[in-house]
Short mmCIF file of C-alpha atoms in Angstrom, two decimals:
data_model
loop_
_atom_site.label_atom_id
_atom_site.label_comp_id
_atom_site.label_asym_id
_atom_site.label_seq_id
_atom_site.Cartn_x
_atom_site.Cartn_y
_atom_site.Cartn_z
CA MET Y 1027 0.09 -0.18 -0.28
CA GLY Y 1028 3.00 2.49 0.99
CA VAL Y 1029 2.65 5.84 2.68
CA GLU Y 1030 1.10 8.95 1.88
CA ILE Y 1031 2.96 12.09 2.56
CA HIS Y 1032 2.55 15.72 1.89
CA PRO Y 1033 4.71 17.79 0.31
CA THR Y 1034 4.37 20.10 3.07
CA ALA Y 1035 4.60 17.66 5.92
CA ILE Y 1036 8.14 17.60 7.40
CA VAL Y 1037 8.97 14.03 8.82
CA GLY Y 1038 12.43 13.78 10.42
CA LYS Y 1039 14.69 11.18 9.43
CA GLY Y 1040 14.04 7.91 11.62
CA ALA Y 1041 10.71 7.91 11.66
CA GLU Y 1042 9.53 4.48 11.32
CA LEU Y 1043 5.96 4.22 9.04
CA ALA Y 1044 4.24 1.54 8.05
CA ASP Y 1045 1.92 0.84 5.29
CA GLY Y 1046 -0.96 2.58 4.56
CA VAL Y 1047 0.29 5.93 6.56
CA SER Y 1048 -0.72 8.84 4.95
CA ILE Y 1049 0.36 12.03 6.23
CA GLY Y 1050 -1.78 15.53 5.60
CA PRO Y 1051 -0.45 18.71 4.84
CA PHE Y 1052 1.96 21.01 7.47
CA CYS Y 1053 2.14 17.76 9.99
CA VAL Y 1054 5.61 17.19 11.50
CA ILE Y 1055 6.69 14.17 12.80
CA GLY Y 1056 9.66 13.69 14.75
CA PRO Y 1057 12.21 11.26 14.44
CA ARG Y 1058 11.61 9.16 16.64
CA ALA Y 1059 7.81 8.25 15.94
CA ARG Y 1060 6.52 5.12 15.35
CA ILE Y 1061 3.13 5.34 13.13
CA GLY Y 1062 1.06 1.98 12.60
CA ALA Y 1063 -0.30 0.81 9.70
CA ASP Y 1064 -3.12 2.65 8.31
CA THR Y 1065 -3.59 5.82 10.58
CA LYS Y 1066 -4.32 8.45 9.30
CA LEU Y 1067 -3.18 12.13 10.25
CA ARG Y 1068 -5.70 14.67 8.72
CA SER Y 1069 -3.27 18.40 8.74
CA HIS Y 1070 -1.27 20.30 11.23
CA VAL Y 1071 -0.75 16.67 13.45
CA VAL Y 1072 2.39 17.46 15.71
CA ILE Y 1073 3.90 14.01 16.52
CA ASP Y 1074 7.05 14.81 19.01
CA GLY Y 1075 8.93 13.01 21.09
CA ALA Y 1076 9.58 8.97 20.97
CA THR Y 1077 6.27 8.14 20.17
CA GLU Y 1078 4.32 5.47 19.49
CA ILE Y 1079 0.99 5.19 17.57
CA GLY Y 1080 -0.52 1.56 16.31
CA ALA Y 1081 -2.75 0.93 13.84
CA ARG Y 1082 -5.58 2.41 12.05
CA ASN Y 1083 -6.23 5.59 13.86
CA ASP Y 1084 -7.48 8.91 12.65
CA ILE Y 1085 -5.82 11.96 14.20
CA TRP Y 1086 -7.20 15.24 13.17
CA PRO Y 1087 -5.53 18.68 13.42
CA PHE Y 1088 -3.88 20.57 15.28
CA ALA Y 1089 -3.44 17.64 18.10
CA VAL Y 1090 -0.52 17.68 19.94
CA LEU Y 1091 1.24 13.68 20.56
CA GLY Y 1092 4.37 13.13 22.60
CA GLY Y 1093 4.94 16.91 23.94
CA PRO Y 1094 6.94 17.17 26.69
CA PRO Y 1095 5.55 16.57 30.28
CA GLN Y 1096 3.81 19.97 31.43
CA HIS Y 1097 6.11 18.90 34.87
CA THR Y 1098 8.86 21.75 36.46
CA ALA Y 1099 11.03 18.58 37.10
CA TYR Y 1100 11.26 17.16 33.30
CA LYS Y 1101 14.80 17.89 32.27
CA GLY Y 1102 14.06 15.84 28.63
CA GLU Y 1103 14.92 12.56 30.04
CA ASP Y 1104 14.29 9.54 27.79
CA THR Y 1105 10.28 9.04 27.94
CA ARG Y 1106 7.42 8.09 25.79
CA LEU Y 1107 4.08 7.73 24.59
CA VAL Y 1108 2.21 4.82 23.64
CA ILE Y 1109 -1.06 4.77 21.51
CA GLY Y 1110 -3.11 1.89 20.97
CA ASP Y 1111 -5.15 1.40 17.94
CA ASP Y 1112 -8.80 2.10 16.11
CA ASN Y 1113 -8.41 5.49 18.50
CA LEU Y 1114 -10.14 8.81 17.20
CA ILE Y 1115 -8.36 11.64 18.20
CA ARG Y 1116 -9.72 14.92 17.71
CA GLU Y 1117 -8.80 18.79 17.23
CA HIS Y 1118 -6.29 20.21 19.48
CA ALA Y 1119 -6.37 16.96 21.77
CA THR Y 1120 -2.80 16.24 23.68
CA MET Y 1121 -1.21 13.52 25.03
CA ASN Y 1122 2.15 14.15 26.50
CA LEU Y 1123 4.97 11.57 27.15
CA GLY Y 1124 5.67 10.50 30.90
CA THR Y 1125 8.35 11.20 33.48
CA VAL Y 1126 10.96 9.74 35.11
CA HIS Y 1127 9.35 9.31 38.85
CA GLY Y 1128 6.46 8.13 36.91
CA GLY Y 1129 7.84 4.83 35.32
CA GLY Y 1130 8.84 6.29 32.14
CA VAL Y 1131 5.61 5.88 30.35
CA THR Y 1132 1.60 8.01 29.38
CA LYS Y 1133 -0.20 5.17 27.72
CA VAL Y 1134 -3.21 5.43 25.69
CA GLY Y 1135 -5.81 1.96 24.76
CA SER Y 1136 -7.67 1.18 21.43
CA ASN Y 1137 -10.69 2.03 20.94
CA GLY Y 1138 -10.84 5.54 22.24
CA LEU Y 1139 -12.61 8.85 21.45
CA TYR Y 1140 -10.79 11.86 22.95
CA MET Y 1141 -12.68 14.98 21.70
CA ILE Y 1142 -11.75 18.53 20.61
CA GLU Y 1143 -8.96 19.91 23.01
CA SER Y 1144 -9.37 16.72 25.83
CA HIS Y 1145 -6.23 15.94 27.56
CA VAL Y 1146 -3.99 13.45 28.78
CA GLY Y 1147 -1.32 14.16 30.76
CA HIS Y 1148 2.37 12.77 31.76
CA ASP Y 1149 2.46 8.97 33.48
CA CYS Y 1150 -1.54 8.45 33.02
CA LEU Y 1151 -2.64 4.90 32.17
CA VAL Y 1152 -5.80 5.26 30.00
CA GLY Y 1153 -7.44 1.52 29.30
CA ASP Y 1154 -9.79 1.03 26.17
CA ASN Y 1155 -12.63 2.33 24.58
CA VAL Y 1156 -12.44 5.19 27.09
CA ILE Y 1157 -13.94 8.63 25.91
CA LEU Y 1158 -13.06 12.33 26.97
CA THR Y 1159 -15.21 14.26 25.80
CA LYS Y 1160 -14.59 17.94 25.11
CA GLN Y 1161 -12.11 19.54 26.69
CA ALA Y 1162 -12.16 17.25 29.13
CA THR Y 1163 -8.17 16.47 31.16
CA LEU Y 1164 -6.42 14.02 32.93
CA GLY Y 1165 -3.87 15.42 34.93
CA GLY Y 1166 -0.45 13.42 35.70
CA HIS Y 1167 -0.44 9.85 36.94
CA CYS Y 1168 -4.03 8.89 35.91
CA LEU Y 1169 -5.15 5.45 35.98
CA ILE Y 1170 -8.55 5.58 34.07
CA GLY Y 1171 -9.85 2.04 33.52
CA ASP Y 1172 -11.79 0.19 30.09
CA TYR Y 1173 -15.48 1.85 28.68
CA VAL Y 1174 -15.09 5.21 31.36
CA ILE Y 1175 -16.68 8.96 30.00
CA VAL Y 1176 -15.56 11.66 31.02
CA GLY Y 1177 -17.98 14.74 30.55
CA GLY Y 1178 -17.06 18.28 28.83
CA LEU Y 1179 -14.65 20.76 30.74
CA ALA Y 1180 -14.21 17.97 33.31
CA ALA Y 1181 -10.84 17.94 35.33
CA VAL Y 1182 -9.33 14.64 37.09
CA HIS Y 1183 -6.64 15.49 39.60
CA GLN Y 1184 -2.99 13.71 39.09
CA PHE Y 1185 -3.02 10.34 40.73
CA CYS Y 1186 -6.75 9.80 40.95
CA ARG Y 1187 -7.99 6.20 39.84
CA VAL Y 1188 -11.07 5.82 37.79
CA GLY Y 1189 -12.37 2.04 37.15
CA ARG Y 1190 -14.10 0.55 34.85
CA TYR Y 1191 -17.57 1.68 33.39
CA ALA Y 1192 -17.55 4.86 35.39
CA PHE Y 1193 -18.79 8.09 34.16
CA ILE Y 1194 -17.74 11.35 35.29
CA GLY Y 1195 -20.20 14.56 34.68
CA GLY Y 1196 -19.86 17.51 32.85
CA LEU Y 1197 -17.45 20.17 34.74
CA ALA Y 1198 -16.86 17.69 37.76
CA ALA Y 1199 -13.72 18.36 39.52
CA VAL Y 1200 -12.55 14.89 40.16
CA VAL Y 1201 -10.43 15.22 43.44
CA LYS Y 1202 -10.64 11.57 44.60
CA ASP Y 1203 -11.05 7.81 43.18
CA VAL Y 1204 -13.87 6.67 41.38
CA ILE Y 1205 -15.22 3.53 41.99
CA PRO Y 1206 -16.07 1.18 39.05
CA TYR Y 1207 -19.29 1.55 37.39
CA GLY Y 1208 -20.05 4.53 39.82
CA SER Y 1209 -21.35 7.58 38.34
CA VAL Y 1210 -19.83 11.47 39.82
CA TRP Y 1211 -20.61 15.04 39.59
CA GLY Y 1212 -19.87 17.80 41.26
CA ASN Y 1213 -17.42 20.11 42.46
CA HIS Y 1214 -15.88 18.75 43.97
CA ALA Y 1215 -17.36 15.94 42.30
CA HIS Y 1216 -19.14 13.34 44.40
CA LEU Y 1217 -20.83 9.85 44.44
CA GLU Y 1218 -24.76 10.66 42.55
CA GLY Y 1219 -24.81 6.88 42.26
CA LEU Y 1220 -23.90 3.89 39.77
CA ASN Y 1221 -23.51 4.65 36.13
CA LEU Y 1222 -26.72 2.39 34.84
CA VAL Y 1223 -26.97 4.25 31.53
CA GLY Y 1224 -23.64 3.36 30.52
CA LEU Y 1225 -24.40 -0.23 32.43
CA LYS Y 1226 -26.98 -0.59 30.29
CA ARG Y 1227 -25.65 0.21 26.59
CA ARG Y 1228 -22.91 -2.32 27.39
CA GLY Y 1229 -24.77 -5.03 27.73
CA PHE Y 1230 -24.62 -5.80 31.24
CA SER Y 1231 -27.63 -8.29 32.27
CA ARG Y 1232 -30.65 -6.96 34.28
CA GLU Y 1233 -29.50 -9.45 36.71
CA SER Y 1234 -25.91 -8.39 37.11
CA ILE Y 1235 -27.11 -4.16 37.67
CA ASN Y 1236 -29.96 -5.31 40.23
CA THR Y 1237 -26.95 -7.06 41.80
CA LEU Y 1238 -24.84 -3.74 41.55
CA ARG Y 1239 -27.38 -2.03 42.96
CA ALA Y 1240 -28.08 -4.13 45.74
CA ALA Y 1241 -24.67 -4.35 46.58
CA TYR Y 1242 -23.75 -0.30 46.23
CA ARG Y 1243 -27.69 0.47 48.51
CA LEU Y 1244 -25.80 -1.87 51.57
CA LEU Y 1245 -22.05 -0.49 50.95
CA PHE Y 1246 -22.96 3.31 51.15
CA ALA Y 1247 -25.46 3.22 53.48
CA ASP Y 1248 -25.59 5.18 56.95
CA GLU Y 1249 -26.39 2.29 59.15
CA GLY Y 1250 -22.88 1.20 60.82
CA THR Y 1251 -18.77 2.29 59.69
CA PHE Y 1252 -18.04 2.13 56.60
CA GLN Y 1253 -15.22 -0.95 57.33
CA GLU Y 1254 -18.32 -3.07 58.72
CA ARG Y 1255 -20.50 -2.30 55.58
CA LEU Y 1256 -17.42 -3.31 53.66
CA GLU Y 1257 -17.56 -6.86 55.27
CA GLY Y 1258 -21.05 -7.24 54.92
CA THR Y 1259 -21.13 -6.48 51.15
CA ILE Y 1260 -18.64 -9.24 50.70
CA GLU Y 1261 -20.11 -12.00 52.77
CA SER Y 1262 -23.55 -10.91 50.76
CA TYR Y 1263 -21.45 -10.55 46.93
CA SER Y 1264 -18.37 -11.99 46.71
CA ASP Y 1265 -20.17 -14.87 44.47
CA SER Y 1266 -20.75 -11.32 41.89
CA ALA Y 1267 -17.21 -10.59 39.75
CA GLU Y 1268 -19.04 -6.93 39.19
CA VAL Y 1269 -18.97 -6.26 43.01
CA MET Y 1270 -16.15 -7.46 43.79
CA GLU Y 1271 -14.13 -5.59 41.45
CA ILE Y 1272 -15.35 -2.57 43.44
CA ILE Y 1273 -14.29 -3.89 46.73
CA ASP Y 1274 -10.92 -4.75 46.10
CA PHE Y 1275 -10.74 -1.15 43.86
CA ILE Y 1276 -11.62 0.09 47.57
CA ARG Y 1277 -9.19 -1.82 49.62
CA ALA Y 1278 -6.25 -1.38 46.59
CA ASP Y 1279 -3.50 0.76 48.05
CA ALA Y 1280 -4.10 4.66 46.98
CA SER Y 1281 -2.67 7.76 46.83
CA ARG Y 1282 -6.17 9.60 46.99
CA PRO Y 1283 -9.25 9.00 49.11
CA LEU Y 1284 -12.66 7.46 47.66
CA CYS Y 1285 -15.27 9.66 45.87
CA LEU Y 1286 -18.42 9.34 48.84
CA PRO Y 1287 -22.15 10.10 48.06
CA GLU Y 1288 -23.04 13.25 49.72
CA ARG Y 1289 -26.50 12.31 50.98
CA GLU Y 1290 -27.74 8.95 51.77
CA VAL Y 1291 -28.82 6.09 49.50
#
């Protein structure tokens, strides 16, 4: 199939372009870039640093991928950005390299949608099928699970974890960890319940959703201590993989506290 490079594009010596790659007008590709098969750069895209992009990605004008971390401790160390396959990366989206203090690599999964002016900060680990809507922002070192949706103008604080299938409402300021399947809103964000709409769209069975709802009510009720409720949830729902995913998420070592409901559930 070969590679298509517009005459106005600049491709650094040493860049690796797989078959079917299309480089549009006025793109700038650094010498350490690796771009997978059938990926399309529409125009004015900048690929900087040691950036590896998988196959069949569609990257729109003025996206900047692999720029230096926005961190005062970064001194030009050899760090990377790795992006998976089949992502749609829209205008002005940015994804930064990692830092040596955060593992040295920023990773973005596959099948994601990164809307206009969305941002993935240094050392983030982002799963598959993630959606960052308009101007959604991930601070450094965030862990974002599969199928997470981050609403428009929402921001996730550095070092926060967001579990699989969670939903973050527009304009939310997330400064605490979000459980898998949870739905958070507000500034600062608080837990509003489960992401029921997302669970239904992703094909979770009615039985699984009802089990999650019952476990949620037990876990975040007002009665007893949180540790007592945690143990009661484990005892009652240990055979539910989804519930135990939430339990494992809560019990894991974390640098941020947990998003909790503002009112009784």
